[in-house]
Structures are given as structure tokens and as C-alpha cells.
mmCIF file of C-alpha atoms in Angstrom:
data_model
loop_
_atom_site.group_PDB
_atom_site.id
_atom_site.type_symbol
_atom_site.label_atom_id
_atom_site.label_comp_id
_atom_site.label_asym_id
_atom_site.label_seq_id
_atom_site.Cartn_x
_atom_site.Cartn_y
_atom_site.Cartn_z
ATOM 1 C CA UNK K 1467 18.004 -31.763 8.834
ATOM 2 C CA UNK K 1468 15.414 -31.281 5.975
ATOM 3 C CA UNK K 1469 12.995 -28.586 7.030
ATOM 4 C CA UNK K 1470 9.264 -28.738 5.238
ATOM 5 C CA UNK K 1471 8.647 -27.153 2.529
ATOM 6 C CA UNK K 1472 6.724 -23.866 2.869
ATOM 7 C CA UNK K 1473 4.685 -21.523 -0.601
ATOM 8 C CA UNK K 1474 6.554 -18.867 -1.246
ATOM 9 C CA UNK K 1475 3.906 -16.630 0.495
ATOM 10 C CA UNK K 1476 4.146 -18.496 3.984
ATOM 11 C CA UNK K 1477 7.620 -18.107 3.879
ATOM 12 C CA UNK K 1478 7.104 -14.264 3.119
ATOM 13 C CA UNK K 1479 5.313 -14.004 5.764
ATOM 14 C CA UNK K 1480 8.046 -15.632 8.020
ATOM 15 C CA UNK K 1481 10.304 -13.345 6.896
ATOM 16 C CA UNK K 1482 8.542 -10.171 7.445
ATOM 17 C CA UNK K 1483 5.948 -10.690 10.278
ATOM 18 C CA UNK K 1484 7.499 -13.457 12.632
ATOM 19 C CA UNK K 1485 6.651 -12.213 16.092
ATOM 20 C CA UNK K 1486 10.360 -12.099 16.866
ATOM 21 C CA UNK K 1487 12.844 -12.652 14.310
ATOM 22 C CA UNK K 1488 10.329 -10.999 11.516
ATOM 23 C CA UNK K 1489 11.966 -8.298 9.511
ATOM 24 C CA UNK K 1490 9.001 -5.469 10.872
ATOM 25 C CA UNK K 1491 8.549 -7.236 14.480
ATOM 26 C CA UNK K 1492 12.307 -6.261 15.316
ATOM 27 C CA UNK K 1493 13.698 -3.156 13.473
ATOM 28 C CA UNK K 1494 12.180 -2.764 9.666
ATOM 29 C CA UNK K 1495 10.327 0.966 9.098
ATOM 30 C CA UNK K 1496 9.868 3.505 6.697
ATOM 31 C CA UNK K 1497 11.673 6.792 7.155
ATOM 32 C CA UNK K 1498 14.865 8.939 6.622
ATOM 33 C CA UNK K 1499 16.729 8.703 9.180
ATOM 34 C CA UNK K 1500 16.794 5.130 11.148
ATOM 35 C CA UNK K 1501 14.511 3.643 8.087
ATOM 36 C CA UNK K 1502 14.686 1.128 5.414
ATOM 37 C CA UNK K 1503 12.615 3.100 2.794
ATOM 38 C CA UNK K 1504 11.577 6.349 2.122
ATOM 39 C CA UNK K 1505 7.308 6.430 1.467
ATOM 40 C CA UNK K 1506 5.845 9.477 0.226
ATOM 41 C CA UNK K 1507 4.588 10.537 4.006
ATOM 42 C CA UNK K 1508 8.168 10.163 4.818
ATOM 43 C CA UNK K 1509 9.190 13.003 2.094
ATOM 44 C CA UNK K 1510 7.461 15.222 4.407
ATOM 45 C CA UNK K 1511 3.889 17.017 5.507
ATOM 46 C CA UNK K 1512 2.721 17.304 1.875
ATOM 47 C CA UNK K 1513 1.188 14.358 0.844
ATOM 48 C CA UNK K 1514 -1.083 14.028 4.416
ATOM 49 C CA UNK K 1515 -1.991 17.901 3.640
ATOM 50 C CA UNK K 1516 -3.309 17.403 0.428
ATOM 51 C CA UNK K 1517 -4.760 13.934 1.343
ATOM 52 C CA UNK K 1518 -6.644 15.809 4.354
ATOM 53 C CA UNK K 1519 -7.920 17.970 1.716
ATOM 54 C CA UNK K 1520 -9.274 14.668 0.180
ATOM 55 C CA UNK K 1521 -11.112 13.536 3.607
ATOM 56 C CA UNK K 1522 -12.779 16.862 3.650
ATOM 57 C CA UNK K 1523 -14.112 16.590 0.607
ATOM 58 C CA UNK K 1524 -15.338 12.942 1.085
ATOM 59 C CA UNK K 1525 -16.955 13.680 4.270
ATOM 60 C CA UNK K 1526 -18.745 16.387 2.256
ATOM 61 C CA UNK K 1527 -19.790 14.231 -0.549
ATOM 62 C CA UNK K 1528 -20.768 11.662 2.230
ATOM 63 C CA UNK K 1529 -23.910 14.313 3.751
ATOM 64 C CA UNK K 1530 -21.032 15.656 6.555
ATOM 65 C CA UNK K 1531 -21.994 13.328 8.597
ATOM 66 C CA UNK K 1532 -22.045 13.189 12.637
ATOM 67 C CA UNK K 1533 -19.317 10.501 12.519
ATOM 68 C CA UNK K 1534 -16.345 9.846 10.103
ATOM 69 C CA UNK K 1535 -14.192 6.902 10.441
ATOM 70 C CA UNK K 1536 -10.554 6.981 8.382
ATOM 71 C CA UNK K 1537 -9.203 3.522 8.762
ATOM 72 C CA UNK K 1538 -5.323 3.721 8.180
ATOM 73 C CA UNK K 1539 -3.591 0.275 7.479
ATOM 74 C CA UNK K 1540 -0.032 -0.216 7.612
ATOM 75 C CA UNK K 1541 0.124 2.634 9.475
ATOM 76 C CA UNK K 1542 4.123 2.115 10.358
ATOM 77 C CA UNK K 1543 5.185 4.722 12.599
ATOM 78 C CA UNK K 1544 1.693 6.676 11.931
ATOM 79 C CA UNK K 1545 3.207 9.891 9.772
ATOM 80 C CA UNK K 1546 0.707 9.885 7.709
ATOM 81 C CA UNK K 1547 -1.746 9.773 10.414
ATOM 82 C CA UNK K 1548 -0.519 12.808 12.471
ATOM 83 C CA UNK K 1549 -0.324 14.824 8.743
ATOM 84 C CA UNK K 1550 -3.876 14.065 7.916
ATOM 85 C CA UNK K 1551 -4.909 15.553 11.500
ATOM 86 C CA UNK K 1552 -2.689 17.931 11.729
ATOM 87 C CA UNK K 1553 -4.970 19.515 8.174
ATOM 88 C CA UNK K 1554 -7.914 18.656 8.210
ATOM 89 C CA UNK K 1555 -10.574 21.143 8.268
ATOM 90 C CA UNK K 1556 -14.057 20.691 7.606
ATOM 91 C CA UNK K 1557 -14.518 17.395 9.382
ATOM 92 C CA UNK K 1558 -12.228 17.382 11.822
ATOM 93 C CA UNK K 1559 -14.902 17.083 14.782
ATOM 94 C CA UNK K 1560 -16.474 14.462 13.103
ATOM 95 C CA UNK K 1561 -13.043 12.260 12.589
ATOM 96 C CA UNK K 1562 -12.447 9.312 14.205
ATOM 97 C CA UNK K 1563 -8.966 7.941 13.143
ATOM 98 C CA UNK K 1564 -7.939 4.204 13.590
ATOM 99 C CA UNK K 1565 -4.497 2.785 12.690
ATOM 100 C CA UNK K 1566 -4.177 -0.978 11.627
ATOM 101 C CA UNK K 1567 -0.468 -2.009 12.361
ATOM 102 C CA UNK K 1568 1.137 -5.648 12.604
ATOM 103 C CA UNK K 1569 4.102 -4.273 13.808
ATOM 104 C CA UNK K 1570 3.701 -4.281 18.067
ATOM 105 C CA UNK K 1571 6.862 -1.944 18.043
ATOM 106 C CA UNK K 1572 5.448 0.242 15.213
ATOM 107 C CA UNK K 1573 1.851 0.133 16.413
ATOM 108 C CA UNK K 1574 2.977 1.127 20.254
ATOM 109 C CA UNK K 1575 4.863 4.638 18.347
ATOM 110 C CA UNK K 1576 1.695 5.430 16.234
ATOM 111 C CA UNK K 1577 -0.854 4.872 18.956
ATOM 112 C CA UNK K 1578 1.356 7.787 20.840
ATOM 113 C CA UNK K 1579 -0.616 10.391 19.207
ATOM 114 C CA UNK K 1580 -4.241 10.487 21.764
ATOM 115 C CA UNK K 1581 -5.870 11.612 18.325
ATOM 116 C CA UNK K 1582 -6.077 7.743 17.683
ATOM 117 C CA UNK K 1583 -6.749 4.542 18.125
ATOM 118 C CA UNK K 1584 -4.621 1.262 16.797
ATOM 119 C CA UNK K 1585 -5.657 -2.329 16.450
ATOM 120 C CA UNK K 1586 -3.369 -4.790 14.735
ATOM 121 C CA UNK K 1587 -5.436 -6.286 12.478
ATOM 122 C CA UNK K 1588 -8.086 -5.243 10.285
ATOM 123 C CA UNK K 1589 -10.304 -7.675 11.785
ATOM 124 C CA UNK K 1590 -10.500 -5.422 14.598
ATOM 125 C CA UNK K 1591 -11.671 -2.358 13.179
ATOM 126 C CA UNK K 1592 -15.366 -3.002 13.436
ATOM 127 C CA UNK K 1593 -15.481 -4.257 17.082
ATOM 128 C CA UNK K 1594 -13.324 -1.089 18.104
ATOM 129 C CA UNK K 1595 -15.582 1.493 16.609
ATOM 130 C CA UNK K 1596 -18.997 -0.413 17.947
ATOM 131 C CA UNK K 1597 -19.984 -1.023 14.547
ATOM 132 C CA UNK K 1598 -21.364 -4.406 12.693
ATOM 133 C CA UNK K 1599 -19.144 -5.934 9.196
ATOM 134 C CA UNK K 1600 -20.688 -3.367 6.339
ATOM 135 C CA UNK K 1601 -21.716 -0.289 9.108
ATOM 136 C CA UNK K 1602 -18.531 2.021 8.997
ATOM 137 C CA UNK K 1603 -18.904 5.625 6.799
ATOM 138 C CA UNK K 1604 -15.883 6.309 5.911
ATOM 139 C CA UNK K 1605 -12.640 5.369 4.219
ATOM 140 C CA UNK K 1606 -9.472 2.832 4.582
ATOM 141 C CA UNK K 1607 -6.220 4.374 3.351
ATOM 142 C CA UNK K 1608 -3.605 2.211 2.728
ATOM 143 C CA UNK K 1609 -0.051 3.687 1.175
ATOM 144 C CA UNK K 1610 2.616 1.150 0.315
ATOM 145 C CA UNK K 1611 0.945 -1.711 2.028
ATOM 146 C CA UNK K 1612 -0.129 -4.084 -0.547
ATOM 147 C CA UNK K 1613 2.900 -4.296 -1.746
ATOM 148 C CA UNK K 1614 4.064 -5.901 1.877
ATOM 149 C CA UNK K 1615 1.002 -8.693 1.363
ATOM 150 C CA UNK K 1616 2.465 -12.031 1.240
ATOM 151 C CA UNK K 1617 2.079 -13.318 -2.356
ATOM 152 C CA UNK K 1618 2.788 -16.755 -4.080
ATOM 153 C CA UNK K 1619 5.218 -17.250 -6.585
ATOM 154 C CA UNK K 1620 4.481 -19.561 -9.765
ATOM 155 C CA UNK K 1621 5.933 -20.195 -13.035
ATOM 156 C CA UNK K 1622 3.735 -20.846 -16.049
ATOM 157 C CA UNK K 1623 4.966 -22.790 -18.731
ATOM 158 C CA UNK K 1624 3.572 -24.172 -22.193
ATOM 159 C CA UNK K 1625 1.770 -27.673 -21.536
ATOM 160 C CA UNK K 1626 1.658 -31.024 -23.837
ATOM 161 C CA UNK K 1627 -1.739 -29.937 -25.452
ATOM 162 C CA UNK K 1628 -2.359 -27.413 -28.096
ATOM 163 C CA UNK K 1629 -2.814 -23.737 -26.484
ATOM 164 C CA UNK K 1630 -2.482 -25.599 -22.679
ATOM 165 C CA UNK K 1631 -0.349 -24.209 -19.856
ATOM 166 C CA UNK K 1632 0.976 -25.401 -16.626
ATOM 167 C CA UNK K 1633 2.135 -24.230 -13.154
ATOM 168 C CA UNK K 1634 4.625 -25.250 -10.528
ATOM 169 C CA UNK K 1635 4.440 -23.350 -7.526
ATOM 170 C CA UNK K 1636 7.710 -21.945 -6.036
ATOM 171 C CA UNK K 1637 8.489 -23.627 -2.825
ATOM 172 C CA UNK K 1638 10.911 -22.723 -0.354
ATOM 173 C CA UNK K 1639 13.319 -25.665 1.528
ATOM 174 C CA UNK K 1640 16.108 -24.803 3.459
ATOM 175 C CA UNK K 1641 16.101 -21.443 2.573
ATOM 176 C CA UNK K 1642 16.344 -22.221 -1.019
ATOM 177 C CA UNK K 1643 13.500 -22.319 -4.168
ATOM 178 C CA UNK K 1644 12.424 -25.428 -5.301
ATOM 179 C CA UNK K 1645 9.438 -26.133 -8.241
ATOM 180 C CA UNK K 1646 6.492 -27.919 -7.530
ATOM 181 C CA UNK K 1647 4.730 -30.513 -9.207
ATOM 182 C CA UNK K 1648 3.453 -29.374 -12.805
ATOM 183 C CA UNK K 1649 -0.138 -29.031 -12.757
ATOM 184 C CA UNK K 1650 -2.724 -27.290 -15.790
ATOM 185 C CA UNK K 1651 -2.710 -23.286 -15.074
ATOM 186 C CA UNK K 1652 -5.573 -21.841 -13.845
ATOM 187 C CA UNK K 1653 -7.479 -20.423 -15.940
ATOM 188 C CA UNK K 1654 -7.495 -16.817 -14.620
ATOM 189 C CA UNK K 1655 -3.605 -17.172 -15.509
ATOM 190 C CA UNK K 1656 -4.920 -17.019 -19.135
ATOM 191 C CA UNK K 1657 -7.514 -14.108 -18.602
ATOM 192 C CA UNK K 1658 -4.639 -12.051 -17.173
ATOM 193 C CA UNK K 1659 -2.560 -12.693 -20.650
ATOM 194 C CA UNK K 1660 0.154 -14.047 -18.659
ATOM 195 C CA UNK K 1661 3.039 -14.917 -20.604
ATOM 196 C CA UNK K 1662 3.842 -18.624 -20.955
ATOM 197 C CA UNK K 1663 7.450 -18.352 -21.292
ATOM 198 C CA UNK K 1664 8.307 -19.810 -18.115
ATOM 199 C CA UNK K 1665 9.325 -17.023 -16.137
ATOM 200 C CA UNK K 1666 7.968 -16.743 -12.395
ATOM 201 C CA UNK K 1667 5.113 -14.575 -11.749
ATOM 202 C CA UNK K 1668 3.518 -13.486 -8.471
ATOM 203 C CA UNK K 1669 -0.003 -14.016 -7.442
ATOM 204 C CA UNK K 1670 -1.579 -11.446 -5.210
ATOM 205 C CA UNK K 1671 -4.452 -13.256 -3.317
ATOM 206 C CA UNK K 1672 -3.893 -12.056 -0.062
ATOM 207 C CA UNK K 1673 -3.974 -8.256 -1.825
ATOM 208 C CA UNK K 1674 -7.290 -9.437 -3.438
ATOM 209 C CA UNK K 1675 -8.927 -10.921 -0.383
ATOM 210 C CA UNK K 1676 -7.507 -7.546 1.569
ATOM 211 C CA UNK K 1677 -9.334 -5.532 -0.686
ATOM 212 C CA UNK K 1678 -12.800 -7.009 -0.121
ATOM 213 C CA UNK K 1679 -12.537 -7.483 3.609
ATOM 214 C CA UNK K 1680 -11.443 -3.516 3.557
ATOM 215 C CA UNK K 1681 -15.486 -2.984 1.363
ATOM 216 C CA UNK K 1682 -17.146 -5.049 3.534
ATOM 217 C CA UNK K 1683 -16.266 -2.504 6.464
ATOM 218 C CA UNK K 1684 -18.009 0.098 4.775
ATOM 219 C CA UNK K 1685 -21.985 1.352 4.625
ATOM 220 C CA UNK K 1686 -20.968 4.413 2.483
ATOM 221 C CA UNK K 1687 -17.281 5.613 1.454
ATOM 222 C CA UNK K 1688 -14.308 4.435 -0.031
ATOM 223 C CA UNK K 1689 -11.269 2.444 -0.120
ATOM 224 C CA UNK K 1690 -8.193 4.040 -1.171
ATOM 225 C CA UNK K 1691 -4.513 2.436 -1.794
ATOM 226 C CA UNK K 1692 -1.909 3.737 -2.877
ATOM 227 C CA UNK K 1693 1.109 1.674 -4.237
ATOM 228 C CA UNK K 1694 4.168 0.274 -7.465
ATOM 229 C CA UNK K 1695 3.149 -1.479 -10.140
ATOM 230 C CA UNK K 1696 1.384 -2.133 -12.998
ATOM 231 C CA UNK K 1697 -2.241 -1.941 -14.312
ATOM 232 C CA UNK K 1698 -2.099 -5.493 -16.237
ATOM 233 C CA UNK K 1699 0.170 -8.571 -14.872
ATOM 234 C CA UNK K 1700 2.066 -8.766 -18.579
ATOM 235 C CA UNK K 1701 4.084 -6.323 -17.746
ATOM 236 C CA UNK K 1702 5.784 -7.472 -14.965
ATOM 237 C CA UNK K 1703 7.581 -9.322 -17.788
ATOM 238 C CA UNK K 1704 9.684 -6.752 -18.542
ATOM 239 C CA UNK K 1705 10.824 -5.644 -15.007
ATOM 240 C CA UNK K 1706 12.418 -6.379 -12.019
ATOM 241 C CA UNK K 1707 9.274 -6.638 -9.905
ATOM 242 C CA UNK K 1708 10.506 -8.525 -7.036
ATOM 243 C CA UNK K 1709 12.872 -6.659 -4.551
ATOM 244 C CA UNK K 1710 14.176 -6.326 -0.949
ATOM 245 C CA UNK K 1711 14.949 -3.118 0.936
ATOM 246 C CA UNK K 1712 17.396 -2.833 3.740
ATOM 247 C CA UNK K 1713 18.858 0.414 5.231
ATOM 248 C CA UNK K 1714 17.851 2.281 1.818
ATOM 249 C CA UNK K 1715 19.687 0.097 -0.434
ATOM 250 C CA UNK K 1716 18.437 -1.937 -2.718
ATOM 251 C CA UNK K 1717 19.224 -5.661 -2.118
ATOM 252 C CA UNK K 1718 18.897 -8.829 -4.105
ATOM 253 C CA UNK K 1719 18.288 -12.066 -3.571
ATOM 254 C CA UNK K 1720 15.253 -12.690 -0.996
ATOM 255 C CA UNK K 1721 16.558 -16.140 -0.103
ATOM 256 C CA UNK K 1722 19.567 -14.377 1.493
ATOM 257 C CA UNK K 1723 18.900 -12.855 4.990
ATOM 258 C CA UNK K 1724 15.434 -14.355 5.789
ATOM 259 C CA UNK K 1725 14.202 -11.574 8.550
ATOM 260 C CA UNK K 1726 16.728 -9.199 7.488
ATOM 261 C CA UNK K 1727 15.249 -6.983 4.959
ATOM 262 C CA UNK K 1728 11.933 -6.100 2.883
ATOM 263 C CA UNK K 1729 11.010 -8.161 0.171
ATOM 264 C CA UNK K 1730 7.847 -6.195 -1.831
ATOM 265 C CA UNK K 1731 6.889 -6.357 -5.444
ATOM 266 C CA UNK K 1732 5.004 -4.520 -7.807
ATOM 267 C CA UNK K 1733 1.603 -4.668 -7.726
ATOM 268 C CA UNK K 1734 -0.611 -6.321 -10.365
ATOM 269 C CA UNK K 1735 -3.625 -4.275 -10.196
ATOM 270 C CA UNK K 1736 -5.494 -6.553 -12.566
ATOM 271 C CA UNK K 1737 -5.315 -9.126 -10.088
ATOM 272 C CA UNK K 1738 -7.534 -7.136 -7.514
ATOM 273 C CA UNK K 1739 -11.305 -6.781 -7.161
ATOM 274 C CA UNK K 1740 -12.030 -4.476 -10.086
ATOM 275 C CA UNK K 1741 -11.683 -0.979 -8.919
ATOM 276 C CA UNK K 1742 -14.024 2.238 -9.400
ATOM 277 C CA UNK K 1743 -11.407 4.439 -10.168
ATOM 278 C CA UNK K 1744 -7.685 4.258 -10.964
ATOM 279 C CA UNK K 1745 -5.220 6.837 -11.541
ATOM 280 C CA UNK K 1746 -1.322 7.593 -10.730
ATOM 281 C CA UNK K 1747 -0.247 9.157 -7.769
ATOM 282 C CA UNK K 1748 0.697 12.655 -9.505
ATOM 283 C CA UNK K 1749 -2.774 12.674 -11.017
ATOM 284 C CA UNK K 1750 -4.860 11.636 -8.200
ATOM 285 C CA UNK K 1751 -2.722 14.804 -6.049
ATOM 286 C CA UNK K 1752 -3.512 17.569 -9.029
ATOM 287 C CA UNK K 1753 -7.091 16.521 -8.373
ATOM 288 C CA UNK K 1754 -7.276 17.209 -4.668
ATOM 289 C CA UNK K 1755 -5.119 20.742 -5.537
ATOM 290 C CA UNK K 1756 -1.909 20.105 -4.721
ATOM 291 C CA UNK K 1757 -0.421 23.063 -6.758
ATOM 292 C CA UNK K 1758 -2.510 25.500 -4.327
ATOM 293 C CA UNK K 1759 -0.630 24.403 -1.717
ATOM 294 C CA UNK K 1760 2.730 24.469 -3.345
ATOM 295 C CA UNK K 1761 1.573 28.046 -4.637
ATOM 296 C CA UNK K 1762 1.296 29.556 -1.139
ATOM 297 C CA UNK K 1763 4.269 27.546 -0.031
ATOM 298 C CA UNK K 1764 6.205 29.780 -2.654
ATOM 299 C CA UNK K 1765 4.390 33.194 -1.571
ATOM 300 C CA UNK K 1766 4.832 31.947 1.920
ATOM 301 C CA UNK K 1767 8.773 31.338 1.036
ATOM 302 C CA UNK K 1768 9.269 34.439 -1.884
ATOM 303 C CA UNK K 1769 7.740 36.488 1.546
ATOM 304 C CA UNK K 1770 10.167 35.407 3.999
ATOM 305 C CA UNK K 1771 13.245 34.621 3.056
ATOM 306 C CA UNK K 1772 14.828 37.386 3.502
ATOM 307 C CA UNK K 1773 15.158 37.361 7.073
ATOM 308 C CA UNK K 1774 15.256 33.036 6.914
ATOM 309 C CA UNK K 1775 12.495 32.213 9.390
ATOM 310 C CA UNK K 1776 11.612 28.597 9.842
ATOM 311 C CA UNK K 1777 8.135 29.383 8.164
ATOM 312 C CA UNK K 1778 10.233 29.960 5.118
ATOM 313 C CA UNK K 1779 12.139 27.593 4.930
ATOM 314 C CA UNK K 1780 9.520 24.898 5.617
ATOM 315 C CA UNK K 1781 7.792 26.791 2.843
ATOM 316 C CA UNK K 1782 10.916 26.222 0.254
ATOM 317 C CA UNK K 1783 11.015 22.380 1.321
ATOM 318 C CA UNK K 1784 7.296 22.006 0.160
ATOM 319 C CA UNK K 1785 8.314 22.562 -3.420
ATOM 320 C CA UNK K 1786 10.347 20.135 -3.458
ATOM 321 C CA UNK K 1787 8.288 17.811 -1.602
ATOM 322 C CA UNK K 1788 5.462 18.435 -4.892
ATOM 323 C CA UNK K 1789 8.257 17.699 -6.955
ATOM 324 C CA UNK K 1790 9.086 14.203 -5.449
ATOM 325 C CA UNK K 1791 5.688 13.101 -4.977
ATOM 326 C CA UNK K 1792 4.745 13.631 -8.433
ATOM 327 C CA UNK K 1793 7.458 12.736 -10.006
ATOM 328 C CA UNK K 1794 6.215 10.359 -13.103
ATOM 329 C CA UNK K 1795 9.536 8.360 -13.143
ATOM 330 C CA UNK K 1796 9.231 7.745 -9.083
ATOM 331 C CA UNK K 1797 6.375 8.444 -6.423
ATOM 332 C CA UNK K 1798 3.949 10.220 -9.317
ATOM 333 C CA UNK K 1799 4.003 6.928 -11.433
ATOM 334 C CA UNK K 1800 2.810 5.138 -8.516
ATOM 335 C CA UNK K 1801 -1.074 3.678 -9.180
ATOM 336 C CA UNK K 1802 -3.783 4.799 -6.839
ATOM 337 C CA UNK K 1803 -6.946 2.782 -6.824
ATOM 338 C CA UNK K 1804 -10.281 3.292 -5.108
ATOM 339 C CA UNK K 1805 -13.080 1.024 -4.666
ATOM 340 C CA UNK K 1806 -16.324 3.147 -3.602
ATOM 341 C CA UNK K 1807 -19.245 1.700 -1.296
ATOM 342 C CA UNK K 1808 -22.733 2.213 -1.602
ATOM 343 C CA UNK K 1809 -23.672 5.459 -0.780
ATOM 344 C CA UNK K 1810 -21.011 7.037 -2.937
ATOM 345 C CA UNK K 1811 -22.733 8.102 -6.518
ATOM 346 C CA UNK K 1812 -20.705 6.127 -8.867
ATOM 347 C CA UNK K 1813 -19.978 3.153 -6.158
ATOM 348 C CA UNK K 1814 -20.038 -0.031 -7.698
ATOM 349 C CA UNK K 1815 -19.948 -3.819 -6.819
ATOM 350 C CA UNK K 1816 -16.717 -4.954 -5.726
ATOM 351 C CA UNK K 1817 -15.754 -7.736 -8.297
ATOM 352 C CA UNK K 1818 -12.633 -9.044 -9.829
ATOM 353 C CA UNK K 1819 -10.786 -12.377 -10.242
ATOM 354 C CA UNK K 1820 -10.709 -14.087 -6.991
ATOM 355 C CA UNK K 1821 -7.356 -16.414 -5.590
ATOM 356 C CA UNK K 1822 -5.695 -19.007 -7.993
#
């Protein structure tokens, strides 16, 4: 029997949130041991230290005010959350931490921790903290989650007229990609320089629309992702931006096990509201002082390890946690973009190119 066709994004989403046979509703995580993936909270306590640093100096920024909302979504397992709380200084009476999670199994593990509270949707976020759309201070975090947004899939092709394009969408039947009907590109396609060659591309709109329902929580702060890819959608071209994950390996086809494994791609940051700032990964940590931390890690490590306490040793794996998170080739290349609300002083409208 023929099943309907489903976009390439529907069936994404099939594939990783189904309530029960979705790849993340029965067993898919980031982590070391038991994982699929290995995210940069996962390479240990560094990157929510020196992101904790970053929430302090927000709040500051922000007046210190009373209250201070950090919204985390895609929370997994919430390692990043229990880092972050674990260091924070300044502001930590002020913090109220909320964890978005899809996952019910992942949300159950991160809401373990009394220090917060976890909704499953953004959606949610405002009602939970008593707030109206556009009233939170704050910011949203999000590491690695765009990438996990459903997007469609389209190939672009030269048209019959001079300088024209088209599109076919990629469908999925039966498990297997089919082409859509050729229709004229849309015009964004050409604003984003994407090549007309005919190879597929992917189209972030749920990304984009995530973006600007993550603003519109906020009176005054930020919005803050980190994530792979690329600052302009051309040069996907020249990589292998569409993946799946499963047990750490790297696996192929997406088509394959549908539920089974991750399928993520690399970002096309062009194709998100235009953000305030954007910078990688290793340079956004070397702004919030990551080599201080690394620095006493050494003293802490140079101090005791000749009698090879567990201080010291902790110490010693810090420096080579700052070496894998800023990596250039790996986690370091990775893009981090923020989108500031009013109230910050160089916040800006949220704009961009909205879905095709």
C-alpha cells in the first residue's frame, strides 16, 4: 500500500519526535557514555562555567535585576543546566532557570535537579513564569538545537527563461525521496546566492520562526544559540551538510532507519532573522575569559599533583576540555549567534528573510 506523501520536514519530524517510535521519544541523547553524540556540555563542566560567567555579566548589564529568567531549550538531559548553576555567582539569587525539552524521557531526567523548572515547549515558557508574550528579562540558550529543527529539502535548478530558476520540493513516499512538481524559485532562493546547479538544499523555516518566537519572550536580554554551519547558504555546496548520528558513529543515508538515528544539518545562518552579533564558538569563550579558568585549572593541577587528589586531576581534565571546545577544526568553529532585545544597548529589530 502507497502511503501519502509527506515534505521532507514532516517526515523529519516523524523520525525524530514521534511520541513513541521517534528517535528522541525512545532512546536518542547526547553524552559519552549511553549517548549518540558528544555536545560541548557533554565534554565536561567547562563550557557551563564559563557560560555562567556570561549570565553574570548579562544580569549586570541588565541593572541586576530582582528577577532573571535563563530559558534553556533542548535542554536533553539538562548538563548544561546543572553547570550553569553549579557557577554562577553574582546572580544566582536572582536566577530562575527553565528547561524547554520535547523529549518526555529527557525532560523527566533534567527536571530532577529542584533548581528548575521544565516545560516541553517553548510555548510554555511565558505562562510558567506568570509573565505576558514580550515580559521575560532574561536570556534563551539554545546549544545544538537548531540543528534538530525540522527543515525542508528543495532542489533549485535553472528554469526556461533567461536568469529564471525553479524548485521541486523533496518528498518522502514509502520511505523513499521523490521530486515535486517544478515550480519558479522563490525569490529569497536568489538573495541567498543559492547555486542553481541542481543540487538539494535545505530550508530552515522552522529555525527562523524559532528564533522570533524565542525575541518575542523577551522585555530586555538576549537570545543566544549555539550551533554547525555556515554564515551564508552557498557554502553548503561544498559539504556534506546533511547527516545522521547513531551510537557516535556517523551514519548515512536518512531514508534508512526512520526513528533510528539523528538526522541534523548545518546551519544556514543567513537564513535566520538577522542577528546582533555573530561569532565562533572559540571566540565567543575567549570573550567571557575562558583562559582564566584554564589558568587556575593548571595552578590548581601544577599544585596538586603530586600527591594525585581528585581536585587535581579534575584540574588537568579542564585543559583539555579548553582545548576541545575551542578547537577551530571542531567545537571552536562552531557559529554562535545572539539576537539582543530592547533594553540591551546595541539591541536591534529582529529581521531577516522569513519561510520560502
Amino acid at each position: 500500500m502507497v502511503t501519502p506523501p509527506e515534505r521532507f520536514d514532516d517526515y523529519m519530524e516523524r523520525c525524530l519526535y514521534h511520541p513513541r517510535d521517534g528517535f528522541y521519544a525512545e532512546h536518542g541523547s547526547a553524552g559519552r557514555a549511553g549517548g549518540d553524540f558528544v555536545t560541548s556540555p557533554e565534554v565536561g563542566s567547562l563550557f557551563g562555567a564559563v557560560l555562567a560567567r556570561a549570565v553574570d555579566r548579562w544580569w549586570i548589564e541588565l541593572g541586576s535585576p530582582d528577577r532573571f529568567v535563563v530559558v534553556e531549550a533542548g535542554a536533553g538531559r539538562g548538563s548544561l543546566a546543572r553547570s550553569i548553576l553549579h557557577h554562577v555567582e553574582h546572580c544566582a539569587a536572582a536566577l530562575d532557570y527553565v528547561v524547554v525539552e520535547r523529549s518526555d524521557r529527557l525532560r523527566v531526567e533534567a527536571a530532577g535537579d529542584d533548581r528548575v523548572r521544565a516545560v516541553a515547549d517553548l510555548g510554555e515558557v511565558a505562562s510558567l513564569l506568570g509573565v505576558h508574550e514580550g515580559g521575560m528579562v532574561g536570556v534563551v540558550l539554545a546549544n545544538e538545537l537548531l540543528d534538530n529543527l525540522p527543515f525542508r529539502l528543495v532542489r533549485v535548478a535553472p528554469g526556461d527563461g533567461a536568469g529564471s530558476a525553479t524548485q521541486e520540493e523533496v518528498w518522502v513516499t514509502d520511505g523513499r525521496p521523490v521530486l515535486g512538481v517544478p515550480t519558479a524559485a522563490d525569490p529569497r532562493l536568489a538573495r541567498l546566492r543559492v547555486p542553481t546547479d541542481g543540487a538539494l538544499m535545505p530550508l530552515f523555516d522552522r529555525a527562523a520562526l524559532w528564533i522570533r518566537q524565542a525575541c518575542s519572550l523577551l522585555a530586555a536580554g538576549r537570545v543566544v544559540v549555539f550551533d554547525y554551519g555556515v554564515r551564508h547558504s552557498q557554502e553548503l555546496v561544498e559539504r556534506q551538510w546533511l547527516r545522521t548520528y547513531q551510537g557516535h558513529r556517523r551514519g548515512g543515508d536518512p531514508f534508512e532507519a526512520p526513528g533510528r538515528s539523528d538526522i541534523t544539518a548545518d546551519i544556514a545562518f543567513d537564513q535566520l532573522p538577522e542577528a546582533t552579533r555573530i561569532e565562533t564558538q572559540a571566540e565567543f569563550l575567549e570573550q567571557h575569559r575562558i583562559a582564566d579558568l584554564v589558568e587556575r585549572a593548571r595552578l590548581a593541577w601544577r599544585e596538586g599533583a603530586a600527591t594525585g587528589d581528585l581536585a587535581a586531576m579534575a584540574a588537568r581534565s579542564r585543559v583539555g576540555e579548553a582545548e576541545a571546545l575551542t578547537d577551530p577544526t571542531g567545537l571552536g568553529g562552531f557559529l554562535v549567534a545572539q539576537w539582543m532585545a530592547a533594553g540591551n544597548p546595541d539591541a536591534g529589530s529582529v529581521s531577516g528573510p522569513g519561510p520560502v
